[in-house]
Amino acid sequence: MKAGLMRLFFWGLMGLFAGGSAWSVDNPLPVELDGSLVRYNGSFYAMSAQTNGQMLGSSNLQDWTSPVAVLPPEIGGPYDLAYRNGLFYLYAEGKGFAAGAEPLAPFSAIRKAGLSGEQMRLFQDKSGALFSVNRRLGSKKEGEIWLQRYASPWKTADRATELLDGRRGMWDSLDSADLGEPEILDYRGSYYLLYAANHPGPRTGLREIGVAMNENPRRFENPDKLADPVLARNVERLARTYAAVLPTAAYAPWKARYTTKRPDKNWAVPGSKLSGWRTGDGGFGFPAEVGEAQLFTCHTKWKENEIWVRREFDLPSGPLKMPLLQLRHEGAVQVFLNGKMVYESKEPSLSYSNFDISEAAAGAFKPDDNLLAVHAVAPKRADYRFLDFGLFDAGDEPVEPTVYGLDAPRIVTGPNGFEKWVAYRAWWNGQRGTGLDRVFFYNDEMVIDGPTTANTPGYHPPPAKPTFADSFASSGSAAWAERWSAAGGAWATTNGVMRQAETKGLARAYIKRPPAANYLFETSIRITSMEKGMRGAAGVVAWSDGKTDMLIGINPVTRTWEYHLEPGGGSPRRQSLPSAFQWSEAPKGIDAAAAPLHRLRITKNGAYFEVWLDEMLLTPGKPLITELHGAGVPGLFCSGAAAEFDGVVYTVGWDEHAEYITDWGSAADGTQPSGEWRHDKDDGLEQCRHSVPGLAFKGDLLDQYEFTVNLETEKLEEGKERLYGVFPVFANRDNYLKAVIDTRGRQLLVSGKLNGRDIGQIAKTLQRQIVHRHLFDDETAYRDIAAWVYQLRSQSVVSALDVRWLEGDFEHLRQEFFVPSDDMLIRYAKLDRGREPMLWDDGRFYDADEPKPYAQKPEIHNHIAIRPEIANNVGFGLYIPSSIVIDSRTGRYIRDYSPGEDLDNNEEIGSDTIDSDTMSRPQETVITVEVESSYFFRCIKLKDRVIIELNGQPMLTIKGEWPASQVGLLTEGQPCFFNGITLYHLPDE
């Protein structure tokens, strides 16, 4: 019976989501956006990258309006856009800035100003302080990231300071140390500085996006950079997914026959005579540089107008299930398989691109003696010539376009007020566009789910809608009566706003939604008049249970904000508004907005309230802590004032971390909490007992929601029964899902009930592969030993390394790299928490294999099986057997050196060999992790299924129509920290 139930309820995730556009953002977007992007009044605005001086608007980040001219067409970008104290500021690089009261209306004339740097991004932190991060050329004429403080949006303050630059030896300076297009985000007490690195554009293909993290935006340094890109091109992932039949030169040079003179008509047919054809290495092109950046995939010079290239191959494993052509070319191209044309294009593909040729190639493949032949024509008056091509088998996976040249990241809060999204420029199959992907935080670690395409497998839905939103598009009182209930005042919708015209007494309007205990509510406010005495206010009803209201309002005359309960709450408690806030502000010579809108947002998390005004936090340090734990509804209010309201957004849910995680306890059905729960100032909510199972529940009963939380144990203990996890669904004891980490079994275990029926336990392995780029540090290498250390998210058990070696001559690095030679040995080590990652000083080393040496091969990932042990870091190195120990005073030989041995005083490592780092370096290391001590759960409850992901990896989807539910936390024999917890409602379409 249980087996049958499992078949009924369990769906394989790849079968459910493969290629399904309903679950993926359709990247690239239908419009190409410039780097500017702001959220204002519940909508989004960005400058077009296709036409100078034109602005676009969107309500959902996917569908955009027709462009509206806001600047003269001769004022080109790149642009930056910001809203501050009633005005929009539009910066045009190298020209100055303009200002305007409305985003989709003409701005002022451009004003010259001494603004800082290029590729500028203006940023306001939660206190209201203004900064910009921007690119400047350093002493070596390479891009650096600088920070400039601003006194106002049009005036700098203090001197600019350098934050980041490119350093040879990391991923961000392979073909140039050119950092640029910075972006900065303040979230959960940390600042995240994003930047693009390596040569821009699609041809070199190395431009990607990195991130640095610091608690102070003015103190970023190079060591704050994460070791890997936070948003990387997708070709490495696809290369690990698809089976390579004929790799391109992106992996290694390949042999082919070619000619630049028109051949016989049967040149594309196997077995043709090849008189006059030459042999060369692909790819073919000229010049071998793009600007000053090396085109390292160009191996054979091609300067003529046309080229014909042949690659022969066999298929010993049988026919290809989903043949995929990978191609990069300048100008027109024709591709033939065994004499049959399978692809043709008159347009260039400036980056490597993937094309499904399964229909065109049907019946053309043979077991042996296949021929892939390509004819390319250089564009007229072309600056570049290039051709490289290969063949892959996608198997059962969808054919995805490649994504190269990632640039200009811009992070924005999504329509529902909770999600974070990043928009960026990139090249999809050689065509430039704008991508949009989700930003997650595994506690404080930024992770971007991208780049995605319409065909990327998995669950990558578009931005979530709020539970309730109102832009008051319809006029009249009846238009809003179905959505709002009023108490006092004179309320009506007119000219796209909700207007309350009465200046005397108290007027309130409540949204017509079921009460909730946790939610976000925001609106834009324009106070039009006030009763005499200056004690009026307008704002939001932060909570109402039908008897008592909590009111939070602002008074522009006294420059205060206030809160109190009504009735019976006594006089309002008033506090000063931030000094940076102005009701209306404008530079000299530009008219201020006559009646600007200001954005007031509150979040209710249990009994905790946070208050924001124009993205300035009015409750710094800690939230307003009340006794209002129960459910209620929000709304709008005026007291002694007339006001207009617009852009209302309401989403049920919460976002909490560290010491202000709250209201976890009993479930709605009466199930009681258990265990010993306590708060940690930094690590969040802890269940600290081994002997007692821990249970805690929270949340409003919702049909659909997304729930994310980071779980971490203090240390990894494998030998005992240790379980910890979450309830993705908990309606009652007859309707729930439980998902737990089993460290001893190294499995995710999911069990539960639906309508009282046991669904049977589902087990999924926790083994996963994480990918790191090459990381070289002078502290971990000697003259004759090259070593690489990779930091893991938490204590982990690592069972294997798969290494693909960097190959070729990298002029920017002034080094040529080779696959390690046979006289080098690979050894590895795992390092524990608290130990400095000095690989060769650790002393606990293991040979990767016996007998030695371990032969490494080009183009592929070389597998290194290692002894599974718990560690916080994993490293490996190349050891030259002829290394020696010498006297540091005299340089005299003492003995042969063995890695890991302790050196005595006055001893050091010497060598009569070459510097090994100039020879070999890993390009990519895939680390197989069996189990970890920290997991980021993402659980999505939809009406007919529940989806579970761990650390960004799809685990399973369970079909079933569970009733409206809460979520829960649990431990069984394993103390655990729960931190960075977010849940929000997913409304019906």
Coordinates of N, CA and C in Angstrom, one line a residue, residues 579-732:
S579 N 17.4 63.1 9.6 CA 17.8 64.4 9.1 C 17.9 64.4 7.5
A580 N 18.1 63.2 7.0 CA 18.3 63.2 5.5 C 16.9 63.3 4.8
F581 N 15.8 63.1 5.5 CA 14.5 63.1 4.9 C 14.0 64.6 4.7
Q582 N 13.6 64.9 3.6 CA 12.9 66.2 3.3 C 11.6 65.9 2.6
W583 N 10.6 66.7 3.0 CA 9.3 66.5 2.3 C 9.4 66.9 0.8
S584 N 10.2 67.9 0.6 CA 10.4 68.3 -0.8 C 11.8 69.0 -0.9
E585 N 12.6 68.6 -1.9 CA 14.0 69.1 -2.1 C 14.3 69.1 -3.5
A586 N 15.1 70.1 -3.9 CA 15.5 70.3 -5.3 C 16.8 71.1 -5.4
P587 N 17.6 70.8 -6.4 CA 18.8 71.6 -6.6 C 18.5 73.0 -7.1
K588 N 19.3 73.9 -6.9 CA 19.1 75.3 -7.3 C 18.9 75.3 -8.8
G589 N 17.8 76.1 -9.2 CA 17.5 76.2 -10.6 C 16.5 75.2 -11.1
I590 N 16.2 74.2 -10.3 CA 15.2 73.1 -10.7 C 14.0 73.2 -9.8
D591 N 12.8 73.2 -10.3 CA 11.6 73.3 -9.5 C 11.5 72.0 -8.7
A592 N 11.1 72.2 -7.4 CA 10.8 71.0 -6.6 C 9.4 70.5 -7.0
A593 N 9.2 69.3 -6.6 CA 7.8 68.7 -6.9 C 6.8 69.4 -6.0
A594 N 5.7 69.8 -6.6 CA 4.7 70.6 -5.9 C 4.1 69.8 -4.7
A595 N 3.8 68.5 -4.9 CA 3.3 67.7 -3.9 C 3.8 66.3 -4.0
P596 N 5.0 66.0 -3.6 CA 5.6 64.7 -3.9 C 4.9 63.6 -3.0
L597 N 5.0 62.3 -3.6 CA 4.6 61.2 -2.8 C 5.8 60.6 -2.0
H598 N 5.5 60.1 -0.9 CA 6.5 59.5 0.0 C 6.1 58.1 0.4
R599 N 7.0 57.2 0.4 CA 6.6 55.7 0.6 C 6.8 55.4 2.0
L600 N 5.6 54.9 2.7 CA 5.6 54.5 4.0 C 5.4 53.0 4.0
R601 N 6.3 52.2 4.7 CA 6.1 50.8 4.7 C 6.3 50.3 6.2
I602 N 5.4 49.4 6.5 CA 5.5 48.7 7.8 C 5.5 47.2 7.6
T603 N 6.2 46.5 8.5 CA 6.2 45.0 8.5 C 5.7 44.6 9.9
K604 N 4.8 43.7 9.9 CA 4.4 43.1 11.2 C 4.8 41.7 11.2
N605 N 5.7 41.3 12.2 CA 6.2 40.0 12.4 C 5.8 39.6 13.8
G606 N 4.7 38.9 13.9 CA 4.2 38.7 15.3 C 3.8 40.0 15.9
A607 N 4.5 40.3 17.0 CA 4.2 41.6 17.7 C 5.3 42.6 17.4
Y608 N 6.2 42.3 16.5 CA 7.3 43.3 16.1 C 6.9 44.0 14.9
F609 N 7.1 45.4 14.9 CA 6.8 46.2 13.8 C 8.1 47.0 13.4
E610 N 8.4 46.9 12.1 CA 9.4 47.8 11.5 C 8.7 48.9 10.7
V611 N 9.3 50.1 10.7 CA 8.7 51.2 9.9 C 9.8 51.8 9.0
W612 N 9.5 52.0 7.7 CA 10.4 52.6 6.8 C 9.7 53.8 6.1
L613 N 10.4 54.8 5.8 CA 9.9 56.0 5.1 C 10.9 56.3 4.0
D614 N 10.5 56.2 2.7 CA 11.4 56.4 1.6 C 12.7 55.6 1.7
E615 N 12.6 54.4 2.1 CA 13.7 53.4 2.3 C 14.7 53.9 3.4
M616 N 14.2 54.8 4.3 CA 15.0 55.1 5.5 C 14.3 54.4 6.7
L617 N 15.1 53.6 7.5 CA 14.5 52.9 8.6 C 14.2 53.8 9.8
L618 N 13.0 53.9 10.1 CA 12.6 54.8 11.3 C 12.7 54.0 12.6
T619 N 13.0 52.7 12.6 CA 13.1 51.9 13.8 C 14.5 51.3 13.8
P620 N 15.6 52.1 13.8 CA 16.9 51.4 13.8 C 17.2 50.8 15.2
G621 N 18.1 49.8 15.1 CA 18.5 49.2 16.4 C 17.6 48.0 16.7
K622 N 16.3 48.2 16.8 CA 15.4 47.2 17.1 C 14.0 47.6 16.6
P623 N 13.1 46.7 16.4 CA 11.7 47.0 15.9 C 10.9 47.6 17.1
L624 N 9.7 48.1 16.8 CA 8.7 48.4 17.8 C 8.2 47.1 18.4
I625 N 8.4 46.9 19.6 CA 8.0 45.6 20.3 C 6.7 45.9 21.1
T626 N 5.6 45.2 20.6 CA 4.3 45.4 21.2 C 3.8 44.1 21.8
E627 N 2.5 44.1 22.1 CA 1.8 42.9 22.6 C 0.8 42.5 21.5
L628 N 0.9 43.0 20.3 CA -0.1 42.8 19.3 C 0.2 41.5 18.5
H629 N 0.2 40.4 19.1 CA 0.6 39.1 18.5 C -0.5 38.6 17.5
G630 N -1.7 39.0 17.8 CA -2.8 38.4 17.0 C -3.0 38.9 15.6
A631 N -3.9 38.2 14.9 CA -4.1 38.6 13.5 C -4.9 39.9 13.4
G632 N -4.7 40.6 12.3 CA -5.4 41.8 12.0 C -5.3 42.2 10.6
V633 N -5.9 43.4 10.2 CA -5.8 43.9 8.9 C -5.2 45.3 8.9
P634 N -4.4 45.7 7.9 CA -3.9 47.0 7.8 C -4.8 47.9 7.0
G635 N -4.4 49.2 7.0 CA -5.2 50.2 6.2 C -4.5 51.5 6.2
L636 N -5.3 52.6 5.9 CA -4.9 53.9 5.7 C -5.6 54.8 6.8
F637 N -4.9 55.9 7.2 CA -5.6 56.8 8.1 C -5.2 58.2 7.9
C638 N -6.1 59.1 8.2 CA -5.7 60.6 8.4 C -6.3 61.1 9.7
S639 N -5.6 61.9 10.4 CA -6.0 62.5 11.6 C -5.7 63.9 11.6
G640 N -6.8 64.8 11.4 CA -6.5 66.2 11.3 C -5.8 66.6 10.0
A641 N -5.9 65.8 9.0 CA -5.2 66.0 7.7 C -6.0 65.4 6.6
A642 N -5.8 66.1 5.4 CA -6.3 65.5 4.2 C -5.1 65.0 3.4
A643 N -5.3 63.9 2.7 CA -4.2 63.2 2.1 C -4.6 62.4 0.9
E644 N -3.6 62.0 0.1 CA -3.8 61.1 -1.1 C -2.9 59.9 -0.9
F645 N -3.4 58.8 -1.3 CA -2.7 57.5 -1.2 C -2.6 56.8 -2.5
D646 N -1.5 56.1 -2.8 CA -1.4 55.4 -4.0 C -0.4 54.2 -3.9
G647 N -0.5 53.3 -4.8 CA 0.5 52.2 -4.9 C 0.5 51.3 -3.7
V648 N -0.7 50.9 -3.2 CA -0.8 50.1 -2.0 C -0.3 48.7 -2.3
V649 N 0.5 48.1 -1.5 CA 1.0 46.7 -1.6 C 0.9 46.1 -0.3
Y650 N 0.3 44.9 -0.3 CA 0.1 44.1 1.0 C 0.4 42.7 0.7
T651 N 1.3 42.1 1.4 CA 1.7 40.7 1.2 C 1.8 40.0 2.6
V652 N 1.1 38.9 2.8 CA 1.1 38.2 4.0 C 2.5 37.4 4.1
G653 N 3.1 37.5 5.2 CA 4.4 36.8 5.3 C 5.3 37.6 6.3
W654 N 6.6 37.1 6.4 CA 7.6 37.8 7.3 C 9.0 37.5 6.8
D655 N 9.9 38.3 7.2 CA 11.3 38.1 7.0 C 12.1 38.4 8.3
E656 N 12.8 37.5 8.8 CA 13.4 37.7 10.2 C 14.7 37.0 10.2
H657 N 15.6 37.5 11.1 CA 16.9 36.9 11.3 C 17.5 37.3 12.6
A658 N 18.5 36.6 13.0 CA 19.3 36.9 14.2 C 18.4 36.9 15.5
E659 N 18.6 38.0 16.3 CA 17.9 38.0 17.6 C 16.4 38.3 17.5
Y660 N 16.0 38.8 16.4 CA 14.6 39.2 16.3 C 13.7 38.2 15.6
I661 N 14.1 37.0 15.6 CA 13.2 35.9 15.2 C 12.2 35.7 16.3
T662 N 10.9 35.7 16.0 CA 9.9 35.7 17.0 C 8.6 34.9 16.7
D663 N 7.8 34.7 17.7 CA 6.5 34.1 17.6 C 6.4 32.7 17.1
W664 N 7.5 31.9 17.3 CA 7.4 30.5 17.0 C 6.9 29.8 18.3
G665 N 5.9 28.9 18.1 CA 5.3 28.3 19.2 C 4.3 27.2 18.8
S666 N 3.1 27.2 19.4 CA 2.1 26.2 19.1 C 1.5 26.4 17.7
A667 N 1.0 25.3 17.2 CA 0.4 25.3 15.9 C -1.1 25.7 16.0
A668 N -1.7 26.1 14.8 CA -3.1 26.5 14.8 C -4.0 25.4 15.3
D669 N -3.7 24.1 15.1 CA -4.5 23.0 15.5 C -4.4 22.7 17.0
G670 N -3.5 23.4 17.7 CA -3.3 23.1 19.1 C -2.1 22.3 19.4
T671 N -1.4 21.8 18.4 CA -0.1 21.1 18.7 C 0.9 21.9 19.4
Q672 N 1.4 21.4 20.5 CA 2.2 22.3 21.4 C 3.7 22.2 21.0
P673 N 4.4 23.3 21.2 CA 5.9 23.2 20.9 C 6.6 22.4 22.0
S674 N 7.8 22.0 21.7 CA 8.6 21.2 22.6 C 10.1 21.5 22.4
G675 N 10.9 21.1 23.3 CA 12.3 21.4 23.3 C 12.6 22.7 24.0
E676 N 13.9 23.1 24.0 CA 14.4 24.3 24.7 C 14.9 25.3 23.7
W677 N 14.1 26.3 23.4 CA 14.4 27.3 22.4 C 14.9 28.5 23.0
R678 N 16.0 29.1 22.4 CA 16.5 30.3 22.8 C 17.1 31.1 21.6
H679 N 17.2 32.4 21.9 CA 17.7 33.3 20.8 C 19.2 33.6 20.9
D680 N 19.9 33.6 19.8 CA 21.3 34.0 19.8 C 21.4 35.3 19.0
K681 N 22.2 36.2 19.5 CA 22.2 37.5 18.9 C 22.6 37.5 17.4
D682 N 23.5 36.5 17.0 CA 23.9 36.5 15.6 C 23.4 35.3 14.9
D683 N 23.2 34.1 15.6 CA 22.9 32.9 14.9 C 21.5 32.5 14.8
G684 N 20.6 33.4 15.4 CA 19.2 33.2 15.3 C 18.5 32.3 16.4
L685 N 17.5 31.5 16.0 CA 16.8 30.7 16.9 C 17.4 29.3 17.1
E686 N 17.7 28.9 18.3 CA 18.4 27.6 18.6 C 17.5 26.7 19.4
Q687 N 17.4 25.5 18.9 CA 16.8 24.4 19.8 C 18.1 23.7 20.3
C688 N 18.3 23.8 21.7 CA 19.6 23.5 22.2 C 19.6 22.2 23.0
R689 N 18.6 21.3 22.9 CA 18.6 20.1 23.7 C 18.8 18.9 22.8
H690 N 19.6 18.0 23.2 CA 19.8 16.7 22.5 C 18.6 15.7 22.9
S691 N 18.3 15.7 24.1 CA 17.5 14.6 24.6 C 16.0 14.8 24.3
V692 N 15.6 16.0 24.0 CA 14.1 16.3 23.9 C 13.9 16.7 22.4
P693 N 12.9 16.1 21.7 CA 12.6 16.6 20.4 C 12.1 18.0 20.4
G694 N 12.5 18.7 19.4 CA 12.2 20.1 19.3 C 11.1 20.4 18.2
L695 N 10.0 21.1 18.6 CA 9.0 21.4 17.7 C 8.6 22.9 17.9
A696 N 8.4 23.6 16.8 CA 7.9 25.0 16.9 C 7.2 25.3 15.6
F697 N 6.1 26.1 15.7 CA 5.3 26.4 14.5 C 5.0 27.9 14.4
K698 N 4.7 28.3 13.2 CA 4.4 29.7 13.0 C 3.7 29.9 11.7
G699 N 3.0 31.0 11.6 CA 2.5 31.4 10.3 C 0.9 31.4 10.2
D700 N 0.4 32.3 9.3 CA -1.0 32.2 9.0 C -1.3 31.0 8.1
L701 N -2.5 30.6 8.2 CA -2.9 29.4 7.4 C -3.1 29.9 5.9
L702 N -2.2 29.4 5.0 CA -2.2 29.8 3.6 C -2.2 28.6 2.7
D703 N -2.9 28.8 1.5 CA -3.0 27.8 0.5 C -1.7 27.6 -0.2
Q704 N -1.0 28.8 -0.5 CA 0.2 28.8 -1.3 C 1.2 29.7 -0.7
Y705 N 2.5 29.3 -0.6 CA 3.5 30.2 -0.1 C 4.9 29.6 -0.4
E706 N 5.9 30.5 -0.3 CA 7.3 30.1 -0.3 C 7.9 30.3 1.1
F707 N 8.7 29.3 1.5 CA 9.2 29.3 2.8 C 10.7 29.0 2.7
T708 N 11.6 29.9 3.2 CA 13.0 29.6 3.2 C 13.6 29.8 4.6
V709 N 14.6 29.0 4.9 CA 15.3 29.1 6.2 C 16.6 28.4 6.1
N710 N 17.6 28.9 6.8 CA 18.9 28.3 6.9 C 19.1 27.6 8.2
L711 N 19.5 26.3 8.1 CA 19.7 25.5 9.3 C 21.2 25.2 9.4
E712 N 21.7 25.2 10.6 CA 23.1 24.9 10.8 C 23.3 24.3 12.2
T713 N 24.0 23.2 12.2 CA 24.4 22.6 13.5 C 25.8 23.1 13.9
E714 N 26.1 23.1 15.2 CA 27.4 23.6 15.6 C 28.5 22.8 15.1
K715 N 28.3 21.5 15.0 CA 29.3 20.6 14.4 C 28.6 19.5 13.7
L716 N 29.3 18.8 12.8 CA 28.8 17.7 12.1 C 29.1 16.4 12.9
E717 N 28.0 15.7 13.2 CA 28.1 14.5 14.0 C 27.4 13.4 13.2
E718 N 28.2 12.5 12.6 CA 27.6 11.4 11.8 C 27.3 10.1 12.4
G719 N 27.9 9.9 13.6 CA 27.8 8.5 14.1 C 26.5 8.2 14.9
K720 N 25.7 9.2 15.1 CA 24.5 9.0 16.0 C 23.2 9.4 15.2
E721 N 22.1 9.0 15.8 CA 20.8 9.3 15.2 C 20.6 10.9 15.3
R722 N 20.9 11.6 14.3 CA 20.8 13.1 14.3 C 19.8 13.5 13.2
L723 N 18.7 14.1 13.6 CA 17.7 14.6 12.6 C 17.4 16.0 12.9
Y724 N 17.3 16.8 11.9 CA 16.8 18.2 12.1 C 16.2 18.7 10.7
G725 N 15.3 19.5 10.8 CA 14.7 20.0 9.5 C 13.5 20.9 9.7
V726 N 12.5 20.7 8.8 CA 11.3 21.6 8.8 C 10.1 20.9 8.5
F727 N 9.0 21.5 8.8 CA 7.7 21.1 8.3 C 7.4 22.1 7.1
P728 N 7.5 21.7 5.9 CA 7.1 22.5 4.8 C 5.6 22.8 4.8
V729 N 4.9 21.9 5.4 CA 3.4 21.9 5.5 C 3.0 21.4 6.8
F730 N 2.2 22.2 7.6 CA 1.6 21.7 8.8 C 0.2 22.3 8.9
A731 N -0.8 21.6 8.6 CA -2.2 22.0 8.8 C -2.7 21.4 10.1
N732 N -2.5 20.1 10.3 CA -2.9 19.4 11.5 C -2.1 18.1 11.5

